[in-house]
Short mmCIF file of N, CA, C and O in Angstrom, two decimals:
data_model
loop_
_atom_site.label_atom_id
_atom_site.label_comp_id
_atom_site.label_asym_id
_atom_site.label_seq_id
_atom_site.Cartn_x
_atom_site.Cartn_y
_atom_site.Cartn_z
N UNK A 1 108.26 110.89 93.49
CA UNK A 1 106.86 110.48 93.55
C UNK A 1 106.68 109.58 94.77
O UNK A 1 107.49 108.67 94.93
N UNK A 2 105.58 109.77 95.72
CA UNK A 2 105.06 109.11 96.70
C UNK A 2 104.90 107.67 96.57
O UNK A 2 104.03 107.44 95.73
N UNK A 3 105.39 106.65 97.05
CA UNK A 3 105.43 104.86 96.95
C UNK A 3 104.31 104.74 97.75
O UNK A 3 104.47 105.58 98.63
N UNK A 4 103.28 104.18 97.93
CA UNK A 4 102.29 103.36 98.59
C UNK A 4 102.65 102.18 98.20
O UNK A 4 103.04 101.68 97.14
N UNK A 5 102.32 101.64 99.79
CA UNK A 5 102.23 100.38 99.90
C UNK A 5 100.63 99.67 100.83
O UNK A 5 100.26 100.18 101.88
N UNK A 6 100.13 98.84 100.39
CA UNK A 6 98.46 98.83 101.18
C UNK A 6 98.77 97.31 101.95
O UNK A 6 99.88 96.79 101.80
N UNK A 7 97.97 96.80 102.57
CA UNK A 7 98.48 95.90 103.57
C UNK A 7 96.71 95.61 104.34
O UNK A 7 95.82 96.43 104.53
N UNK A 8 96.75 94.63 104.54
CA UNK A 8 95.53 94.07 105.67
C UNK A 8 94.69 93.17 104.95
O UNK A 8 94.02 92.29 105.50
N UNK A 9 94.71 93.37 103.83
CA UNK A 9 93.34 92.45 103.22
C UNK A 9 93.66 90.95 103.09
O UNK A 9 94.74 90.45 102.79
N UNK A 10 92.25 90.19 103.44
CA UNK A 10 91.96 88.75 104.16
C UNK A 10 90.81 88.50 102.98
O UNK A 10 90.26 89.05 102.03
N UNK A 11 90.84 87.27 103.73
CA UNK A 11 89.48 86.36 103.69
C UNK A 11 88.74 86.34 105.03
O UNK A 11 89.23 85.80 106.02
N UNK A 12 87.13 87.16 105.03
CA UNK A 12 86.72 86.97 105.96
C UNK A 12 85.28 86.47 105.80
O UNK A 12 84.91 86.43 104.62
N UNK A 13 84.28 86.02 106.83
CA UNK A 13 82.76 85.43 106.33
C UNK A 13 82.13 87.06 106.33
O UNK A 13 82.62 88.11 106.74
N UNK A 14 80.73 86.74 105.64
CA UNK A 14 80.36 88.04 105.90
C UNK A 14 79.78 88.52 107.25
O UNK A 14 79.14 87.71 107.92
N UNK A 15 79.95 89.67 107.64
CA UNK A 15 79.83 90.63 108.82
C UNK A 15 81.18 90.54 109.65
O UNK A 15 81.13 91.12 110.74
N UNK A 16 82.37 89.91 109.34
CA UNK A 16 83.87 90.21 109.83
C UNK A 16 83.71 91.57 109.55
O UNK A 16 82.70 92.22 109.29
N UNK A 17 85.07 91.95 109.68
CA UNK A 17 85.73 93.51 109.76
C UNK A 17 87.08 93.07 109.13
O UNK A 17 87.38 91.89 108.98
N UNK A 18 87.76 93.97 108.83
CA UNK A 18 89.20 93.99 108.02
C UNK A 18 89.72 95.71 108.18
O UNK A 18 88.86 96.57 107.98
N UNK A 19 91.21 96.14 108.55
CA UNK A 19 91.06 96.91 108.59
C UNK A 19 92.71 97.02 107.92
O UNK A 19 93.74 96.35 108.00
N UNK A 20 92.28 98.20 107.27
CA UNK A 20 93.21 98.54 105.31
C UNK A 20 94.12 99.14 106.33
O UNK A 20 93.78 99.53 107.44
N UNK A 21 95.75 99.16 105.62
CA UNK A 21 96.70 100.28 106.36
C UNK A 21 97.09 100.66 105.07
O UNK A 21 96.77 99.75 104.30
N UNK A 22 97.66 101.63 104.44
CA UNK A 22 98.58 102.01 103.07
C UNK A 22 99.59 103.28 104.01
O UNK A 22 99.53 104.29 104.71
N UNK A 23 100.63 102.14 103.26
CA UNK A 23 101.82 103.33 104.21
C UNK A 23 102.67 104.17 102.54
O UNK A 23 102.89 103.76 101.39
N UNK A 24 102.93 105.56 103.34
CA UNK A 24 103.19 106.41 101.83
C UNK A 24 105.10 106.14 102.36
O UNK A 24 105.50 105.72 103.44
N UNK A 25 105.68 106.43 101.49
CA UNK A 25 106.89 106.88 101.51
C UNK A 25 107.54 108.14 101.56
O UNK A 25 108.74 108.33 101.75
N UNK A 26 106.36 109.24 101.32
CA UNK A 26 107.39 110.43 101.42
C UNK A 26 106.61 111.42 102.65
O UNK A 26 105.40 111.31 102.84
N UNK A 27 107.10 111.97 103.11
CA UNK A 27 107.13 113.29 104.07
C UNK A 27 105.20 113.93 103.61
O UNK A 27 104.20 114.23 104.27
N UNK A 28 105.55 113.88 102.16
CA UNK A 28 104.35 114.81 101.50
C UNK A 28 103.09 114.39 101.61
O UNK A 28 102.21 114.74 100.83
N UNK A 29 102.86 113.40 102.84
CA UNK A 29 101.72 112.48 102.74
C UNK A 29 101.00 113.61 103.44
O UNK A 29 100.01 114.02 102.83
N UNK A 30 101.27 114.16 104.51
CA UNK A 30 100.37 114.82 105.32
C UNK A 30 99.80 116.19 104.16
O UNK A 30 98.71 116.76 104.28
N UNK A 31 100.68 116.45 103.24
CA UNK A 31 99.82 117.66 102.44
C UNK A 31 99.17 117.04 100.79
O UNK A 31 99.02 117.62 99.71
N UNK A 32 98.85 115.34 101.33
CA UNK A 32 97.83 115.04 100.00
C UNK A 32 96.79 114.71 100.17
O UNK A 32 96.62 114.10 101.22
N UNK A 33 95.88 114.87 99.49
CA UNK A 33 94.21 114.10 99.95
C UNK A 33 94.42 113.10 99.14
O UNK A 33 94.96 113.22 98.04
N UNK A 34 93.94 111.88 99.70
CA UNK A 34 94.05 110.44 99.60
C UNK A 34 92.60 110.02 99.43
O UNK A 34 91.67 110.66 99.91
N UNK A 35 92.47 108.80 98.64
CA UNK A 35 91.05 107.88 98.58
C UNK A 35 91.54 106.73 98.35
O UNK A 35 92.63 106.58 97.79
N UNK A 36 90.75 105.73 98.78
CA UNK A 36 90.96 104.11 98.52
C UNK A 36 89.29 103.65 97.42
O UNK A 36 88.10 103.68 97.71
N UNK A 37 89.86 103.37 96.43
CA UNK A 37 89.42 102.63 94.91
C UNK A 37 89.40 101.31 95.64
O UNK A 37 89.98 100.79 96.60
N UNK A 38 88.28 100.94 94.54
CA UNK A 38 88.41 99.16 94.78
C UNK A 38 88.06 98.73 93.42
O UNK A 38 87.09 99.10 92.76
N UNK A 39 88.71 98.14 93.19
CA UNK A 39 88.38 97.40 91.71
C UNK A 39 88.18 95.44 91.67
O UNK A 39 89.03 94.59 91.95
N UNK A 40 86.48 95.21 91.14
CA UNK A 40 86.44 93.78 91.56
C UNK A 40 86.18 93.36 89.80
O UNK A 40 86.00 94.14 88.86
N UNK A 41 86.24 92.22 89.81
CA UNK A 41 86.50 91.30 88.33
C UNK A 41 85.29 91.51 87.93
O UNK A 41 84.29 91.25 88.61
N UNK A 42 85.28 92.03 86.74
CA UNK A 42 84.40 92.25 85.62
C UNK A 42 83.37 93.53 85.92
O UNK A 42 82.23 93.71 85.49
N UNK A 43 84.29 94.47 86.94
CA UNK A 43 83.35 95.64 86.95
C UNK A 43 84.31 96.95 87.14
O UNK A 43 85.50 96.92 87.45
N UNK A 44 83.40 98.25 86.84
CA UNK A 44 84.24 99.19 86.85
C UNK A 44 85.06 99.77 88.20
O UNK A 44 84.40 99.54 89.21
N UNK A 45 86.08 100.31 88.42
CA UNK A 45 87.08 100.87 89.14
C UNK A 45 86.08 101.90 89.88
O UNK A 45 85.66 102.95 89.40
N UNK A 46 85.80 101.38 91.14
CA UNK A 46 84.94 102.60 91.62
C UNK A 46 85.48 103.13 93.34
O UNK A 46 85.82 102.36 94.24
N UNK A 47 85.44 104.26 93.37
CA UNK A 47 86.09 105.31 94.75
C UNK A 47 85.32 104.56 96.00
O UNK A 47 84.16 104.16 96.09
N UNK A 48 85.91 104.54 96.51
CA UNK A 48 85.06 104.32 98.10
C UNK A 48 85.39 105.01 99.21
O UNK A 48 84.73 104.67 100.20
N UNK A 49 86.31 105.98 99.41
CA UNK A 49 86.29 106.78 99.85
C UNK A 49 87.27 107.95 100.14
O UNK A 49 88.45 107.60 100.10
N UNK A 50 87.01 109.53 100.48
CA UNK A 50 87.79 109.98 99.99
C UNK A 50 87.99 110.73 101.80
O UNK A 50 87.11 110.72 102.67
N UNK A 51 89.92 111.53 101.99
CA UNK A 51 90.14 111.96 102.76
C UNK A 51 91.20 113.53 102.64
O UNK A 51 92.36 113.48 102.23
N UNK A 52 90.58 114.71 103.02
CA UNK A 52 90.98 115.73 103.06
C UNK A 52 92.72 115.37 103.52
O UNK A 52 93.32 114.40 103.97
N UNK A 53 93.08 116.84 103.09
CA UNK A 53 94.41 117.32 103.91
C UNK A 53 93.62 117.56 105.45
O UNK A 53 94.32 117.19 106.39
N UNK A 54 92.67 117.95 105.72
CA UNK A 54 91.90 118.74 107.27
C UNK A 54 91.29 117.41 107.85
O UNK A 54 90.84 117.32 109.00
N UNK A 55 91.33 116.16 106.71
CA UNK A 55 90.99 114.87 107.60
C UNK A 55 89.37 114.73 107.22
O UNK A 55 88.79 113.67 107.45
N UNK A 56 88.86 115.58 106.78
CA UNK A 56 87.42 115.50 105.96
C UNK A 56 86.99 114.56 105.11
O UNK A 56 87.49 114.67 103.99
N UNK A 57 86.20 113.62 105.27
CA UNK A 57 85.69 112.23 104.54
C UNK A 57 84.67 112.03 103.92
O UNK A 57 83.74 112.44 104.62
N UNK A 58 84.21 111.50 102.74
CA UNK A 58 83.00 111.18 102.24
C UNK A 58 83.52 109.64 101.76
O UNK A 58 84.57 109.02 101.64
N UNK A 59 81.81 109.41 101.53
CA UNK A 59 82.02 107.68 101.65
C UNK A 59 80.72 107.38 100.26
O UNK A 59 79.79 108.11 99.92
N UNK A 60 81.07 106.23 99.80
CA UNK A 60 80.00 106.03 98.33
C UNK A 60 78.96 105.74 99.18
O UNK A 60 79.16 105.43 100.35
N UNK A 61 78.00 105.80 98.77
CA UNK A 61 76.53 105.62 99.63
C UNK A 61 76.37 103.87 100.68
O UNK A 61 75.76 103.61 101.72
N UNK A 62 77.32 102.93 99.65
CA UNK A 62 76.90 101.47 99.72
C UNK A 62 77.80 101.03 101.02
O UNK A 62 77.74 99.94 101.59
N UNK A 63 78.76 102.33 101.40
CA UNK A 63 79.96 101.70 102.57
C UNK A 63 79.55 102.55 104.12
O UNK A 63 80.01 102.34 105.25
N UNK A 64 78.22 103.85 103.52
CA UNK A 64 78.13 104.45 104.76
C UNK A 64 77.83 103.96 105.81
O UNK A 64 77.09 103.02 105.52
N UNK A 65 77.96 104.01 107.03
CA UNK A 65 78.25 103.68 108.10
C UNK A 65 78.63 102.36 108.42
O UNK A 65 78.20 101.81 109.44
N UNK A 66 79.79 101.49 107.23
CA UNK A 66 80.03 100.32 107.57
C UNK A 66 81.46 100.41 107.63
O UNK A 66 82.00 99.39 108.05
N UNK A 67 82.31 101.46 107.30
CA UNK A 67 83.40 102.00 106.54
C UNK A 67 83.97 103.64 107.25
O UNK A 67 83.43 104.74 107.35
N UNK A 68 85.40 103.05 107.67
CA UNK A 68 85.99 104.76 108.41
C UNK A 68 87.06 104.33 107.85
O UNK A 68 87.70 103.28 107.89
N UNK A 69 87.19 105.84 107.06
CA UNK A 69 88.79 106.20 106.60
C UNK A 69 89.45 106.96 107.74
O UNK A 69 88.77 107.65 108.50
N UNK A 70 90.97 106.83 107.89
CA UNK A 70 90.97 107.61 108.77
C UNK A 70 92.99 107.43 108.19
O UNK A 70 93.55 106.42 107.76
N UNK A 71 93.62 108.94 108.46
CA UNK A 71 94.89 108.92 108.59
C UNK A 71 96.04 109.27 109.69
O UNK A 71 95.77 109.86 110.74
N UNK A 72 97.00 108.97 109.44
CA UNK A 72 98.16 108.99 110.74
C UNK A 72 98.68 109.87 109.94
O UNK A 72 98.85 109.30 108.86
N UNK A 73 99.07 111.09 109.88
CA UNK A 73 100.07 111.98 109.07
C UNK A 73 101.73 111.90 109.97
O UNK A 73 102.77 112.38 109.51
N UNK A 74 101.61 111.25 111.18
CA UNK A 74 103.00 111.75 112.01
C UNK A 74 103.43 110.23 111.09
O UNK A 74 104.56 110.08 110.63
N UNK A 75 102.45 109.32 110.95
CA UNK A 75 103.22 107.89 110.50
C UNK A 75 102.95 107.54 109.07
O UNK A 75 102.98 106.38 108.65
N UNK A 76 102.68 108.65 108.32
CA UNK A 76 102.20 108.82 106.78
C UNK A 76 101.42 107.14 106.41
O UNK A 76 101.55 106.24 105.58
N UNK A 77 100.78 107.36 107.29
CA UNK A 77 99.59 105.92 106.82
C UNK A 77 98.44 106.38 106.94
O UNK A 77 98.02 107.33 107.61
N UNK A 78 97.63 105.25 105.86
CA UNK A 78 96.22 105.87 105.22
C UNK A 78 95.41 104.83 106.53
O UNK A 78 96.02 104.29 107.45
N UNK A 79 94.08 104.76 106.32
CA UNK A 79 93.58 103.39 107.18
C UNK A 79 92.43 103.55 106.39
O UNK A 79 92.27 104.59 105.75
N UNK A 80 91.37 102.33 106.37
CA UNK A 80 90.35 102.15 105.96
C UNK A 80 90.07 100.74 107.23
O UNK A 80 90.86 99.89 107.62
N UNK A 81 88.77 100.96 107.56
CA UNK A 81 88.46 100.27 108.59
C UNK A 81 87.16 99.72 108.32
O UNK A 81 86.30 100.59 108.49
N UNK A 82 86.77 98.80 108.03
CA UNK A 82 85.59 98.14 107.48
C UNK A 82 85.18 97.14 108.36
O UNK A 82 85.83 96.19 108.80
N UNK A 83 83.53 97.61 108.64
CA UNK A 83 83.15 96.61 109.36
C UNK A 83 81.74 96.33 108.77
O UNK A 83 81.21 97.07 107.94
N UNK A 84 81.20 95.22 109.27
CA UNK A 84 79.82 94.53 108.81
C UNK A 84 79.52 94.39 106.93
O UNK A 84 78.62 94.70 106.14
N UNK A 85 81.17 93.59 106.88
CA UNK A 85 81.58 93.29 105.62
C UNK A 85 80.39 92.56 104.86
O UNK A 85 79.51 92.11 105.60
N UNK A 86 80.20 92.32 103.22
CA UNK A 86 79.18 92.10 102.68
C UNK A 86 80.14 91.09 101.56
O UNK A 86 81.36 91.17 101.39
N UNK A 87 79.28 90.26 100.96
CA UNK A 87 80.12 89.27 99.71
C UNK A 87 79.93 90.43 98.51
O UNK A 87 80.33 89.98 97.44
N UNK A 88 79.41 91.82 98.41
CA UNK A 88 79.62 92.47 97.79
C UNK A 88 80.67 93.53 97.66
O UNK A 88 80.79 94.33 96.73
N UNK A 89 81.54 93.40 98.94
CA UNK A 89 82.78 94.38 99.15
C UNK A 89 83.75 93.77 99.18
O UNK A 89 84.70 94.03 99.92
N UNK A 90 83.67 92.51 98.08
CA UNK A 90 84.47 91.49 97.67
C UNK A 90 85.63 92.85 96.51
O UNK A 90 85.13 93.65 95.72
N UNK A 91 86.82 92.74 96.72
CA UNK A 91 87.26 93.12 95.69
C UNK A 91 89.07 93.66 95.97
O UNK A 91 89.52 93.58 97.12
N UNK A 92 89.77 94.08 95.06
CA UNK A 92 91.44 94.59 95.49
C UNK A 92 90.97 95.92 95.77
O UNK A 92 90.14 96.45 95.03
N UNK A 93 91.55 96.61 96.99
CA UNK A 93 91.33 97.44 97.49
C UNK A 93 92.74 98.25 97.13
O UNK A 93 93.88 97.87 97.41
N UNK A 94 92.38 99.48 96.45
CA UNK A 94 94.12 100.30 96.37
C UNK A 94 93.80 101.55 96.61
O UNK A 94 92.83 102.08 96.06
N UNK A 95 94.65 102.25 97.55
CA UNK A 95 94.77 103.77 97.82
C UNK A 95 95.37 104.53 96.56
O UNK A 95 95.68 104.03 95.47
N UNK A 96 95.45 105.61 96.89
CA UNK A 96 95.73 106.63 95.82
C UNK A 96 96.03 107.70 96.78
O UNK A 96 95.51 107.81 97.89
N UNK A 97 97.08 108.60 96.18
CA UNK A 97 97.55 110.28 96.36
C UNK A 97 96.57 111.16 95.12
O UNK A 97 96.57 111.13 93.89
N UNK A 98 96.09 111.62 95.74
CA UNK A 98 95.26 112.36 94.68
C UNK A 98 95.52 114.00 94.18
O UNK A 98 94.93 114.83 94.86
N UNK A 99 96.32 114.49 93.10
CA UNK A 99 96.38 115.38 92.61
C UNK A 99 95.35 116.46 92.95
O UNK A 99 95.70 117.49 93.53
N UNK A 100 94.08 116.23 92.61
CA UNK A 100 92.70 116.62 92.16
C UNK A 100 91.87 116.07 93.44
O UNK A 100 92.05 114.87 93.62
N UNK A 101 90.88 116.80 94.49
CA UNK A 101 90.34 116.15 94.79
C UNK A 101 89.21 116.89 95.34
O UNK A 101 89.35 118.09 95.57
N UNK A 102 87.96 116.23 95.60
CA UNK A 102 87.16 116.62 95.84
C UNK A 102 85.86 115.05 96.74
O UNK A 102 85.94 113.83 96.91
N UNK A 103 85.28 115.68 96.91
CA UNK A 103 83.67 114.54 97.57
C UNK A 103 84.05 113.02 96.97
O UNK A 103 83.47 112.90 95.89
N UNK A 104 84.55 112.22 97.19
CA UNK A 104 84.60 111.03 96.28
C UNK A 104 85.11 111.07 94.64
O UNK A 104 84.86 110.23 93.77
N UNK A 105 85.89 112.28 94.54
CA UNK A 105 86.42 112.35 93.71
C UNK A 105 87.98 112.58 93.59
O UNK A 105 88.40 113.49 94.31
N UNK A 106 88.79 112.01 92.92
CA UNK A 106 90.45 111.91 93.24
C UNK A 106 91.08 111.48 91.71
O UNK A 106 90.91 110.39 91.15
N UNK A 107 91.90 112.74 91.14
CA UNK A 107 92.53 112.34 89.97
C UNK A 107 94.24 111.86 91.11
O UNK A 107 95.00 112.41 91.91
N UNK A 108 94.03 110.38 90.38
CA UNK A 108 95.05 109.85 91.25
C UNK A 108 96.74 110.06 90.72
O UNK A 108 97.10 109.52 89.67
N UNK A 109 97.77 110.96 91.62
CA UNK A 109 99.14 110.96 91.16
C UNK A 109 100.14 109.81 91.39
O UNK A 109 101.33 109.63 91.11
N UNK A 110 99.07 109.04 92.10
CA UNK A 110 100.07 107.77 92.59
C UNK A 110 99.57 106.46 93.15
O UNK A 110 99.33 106.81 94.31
N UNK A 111 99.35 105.58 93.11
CA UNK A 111 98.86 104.58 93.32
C UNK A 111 99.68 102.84 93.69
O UNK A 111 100.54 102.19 93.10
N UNK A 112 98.80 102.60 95.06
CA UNK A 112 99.37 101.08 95.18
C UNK A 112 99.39 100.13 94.89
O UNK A 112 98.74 100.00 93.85
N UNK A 113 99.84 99.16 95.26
CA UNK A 113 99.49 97.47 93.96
C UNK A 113 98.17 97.33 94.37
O UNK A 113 97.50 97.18 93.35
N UNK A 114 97.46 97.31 95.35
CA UNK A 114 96.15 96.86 95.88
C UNK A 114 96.70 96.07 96.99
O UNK A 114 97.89 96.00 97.33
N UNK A 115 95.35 95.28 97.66
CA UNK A 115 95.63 94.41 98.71
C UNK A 115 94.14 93.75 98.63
O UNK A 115 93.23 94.56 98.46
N UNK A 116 93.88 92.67 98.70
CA UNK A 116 92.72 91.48 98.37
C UNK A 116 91.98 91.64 99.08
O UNK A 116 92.38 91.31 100.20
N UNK A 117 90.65 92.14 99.07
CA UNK A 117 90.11 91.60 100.00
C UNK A 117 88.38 91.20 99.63
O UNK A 117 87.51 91.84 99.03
N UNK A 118 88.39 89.48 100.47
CA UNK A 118 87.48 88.60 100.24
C UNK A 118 86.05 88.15 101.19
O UNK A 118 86.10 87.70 102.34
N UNK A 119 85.03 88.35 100.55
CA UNK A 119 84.06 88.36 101.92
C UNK A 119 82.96 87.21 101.41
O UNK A 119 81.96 87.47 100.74
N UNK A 120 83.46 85.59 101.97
CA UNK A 120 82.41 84.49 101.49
C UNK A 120 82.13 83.94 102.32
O UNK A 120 82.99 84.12 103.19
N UNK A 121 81.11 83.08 102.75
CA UNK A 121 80.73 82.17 103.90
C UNK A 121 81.43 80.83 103.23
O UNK A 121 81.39 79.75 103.83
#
């Protein structure tokens, strides 16, 4: 089974940038479609965005054009690149290997610890 590991998340004010890395462990990264979940305290586990095997992306409505997924398959790392951060994209940010996938949708086969990330003045 694929190890993720996620990495980058800060404390920043709002309208910083932060930019996510999740590195996979196995070879099989380049033939999985991947999404990064964010889960914040006292609310539900919700997708934020999802990335083809062909590199094809959709994004939840609230991150469009603030938010690029993007992957390295030669260096089996995920990226999430966030800019014109909000105190609402407060939350642990975790990638996923997704079994199942589709538009913002990902039944996840594998998953990382998360990585923090904080957006307060």
């Amino acid at each position: 089974q694929v190890q993720l590991v996620e990495s980058g998340g800060d404390s920043v004010r709002p309208g910083g940038s932060l930019r996510l890395a999740c590195t996979a462990s196995s070879n099989q990264f380049s033939s999985n479609c991947m999404a990064w979940f964010r889960q914040a305290p006292g609310k539900q586990r919700e997708a934020v965005s999802t990335i083809s095997v062909s590199g094809i992306t959709a994004y939840r409505e609230s991150v469009k054009g603030r938010f690029t997924m993007s992957r390295d398959n030669a260096k089996n790392t995920l990226f999430l690149q966030m800019d014109s951060l909000k105190p609402e994209d407060t939350a642990m940010y975790i990638c996923a290997a997704c079994g199942v996938c589709a538009s913002l949708y990902c039944t996840s086969t594998a998953e990382g610890q998360g990585t923090q990330v904080t957006v307060s003045s």
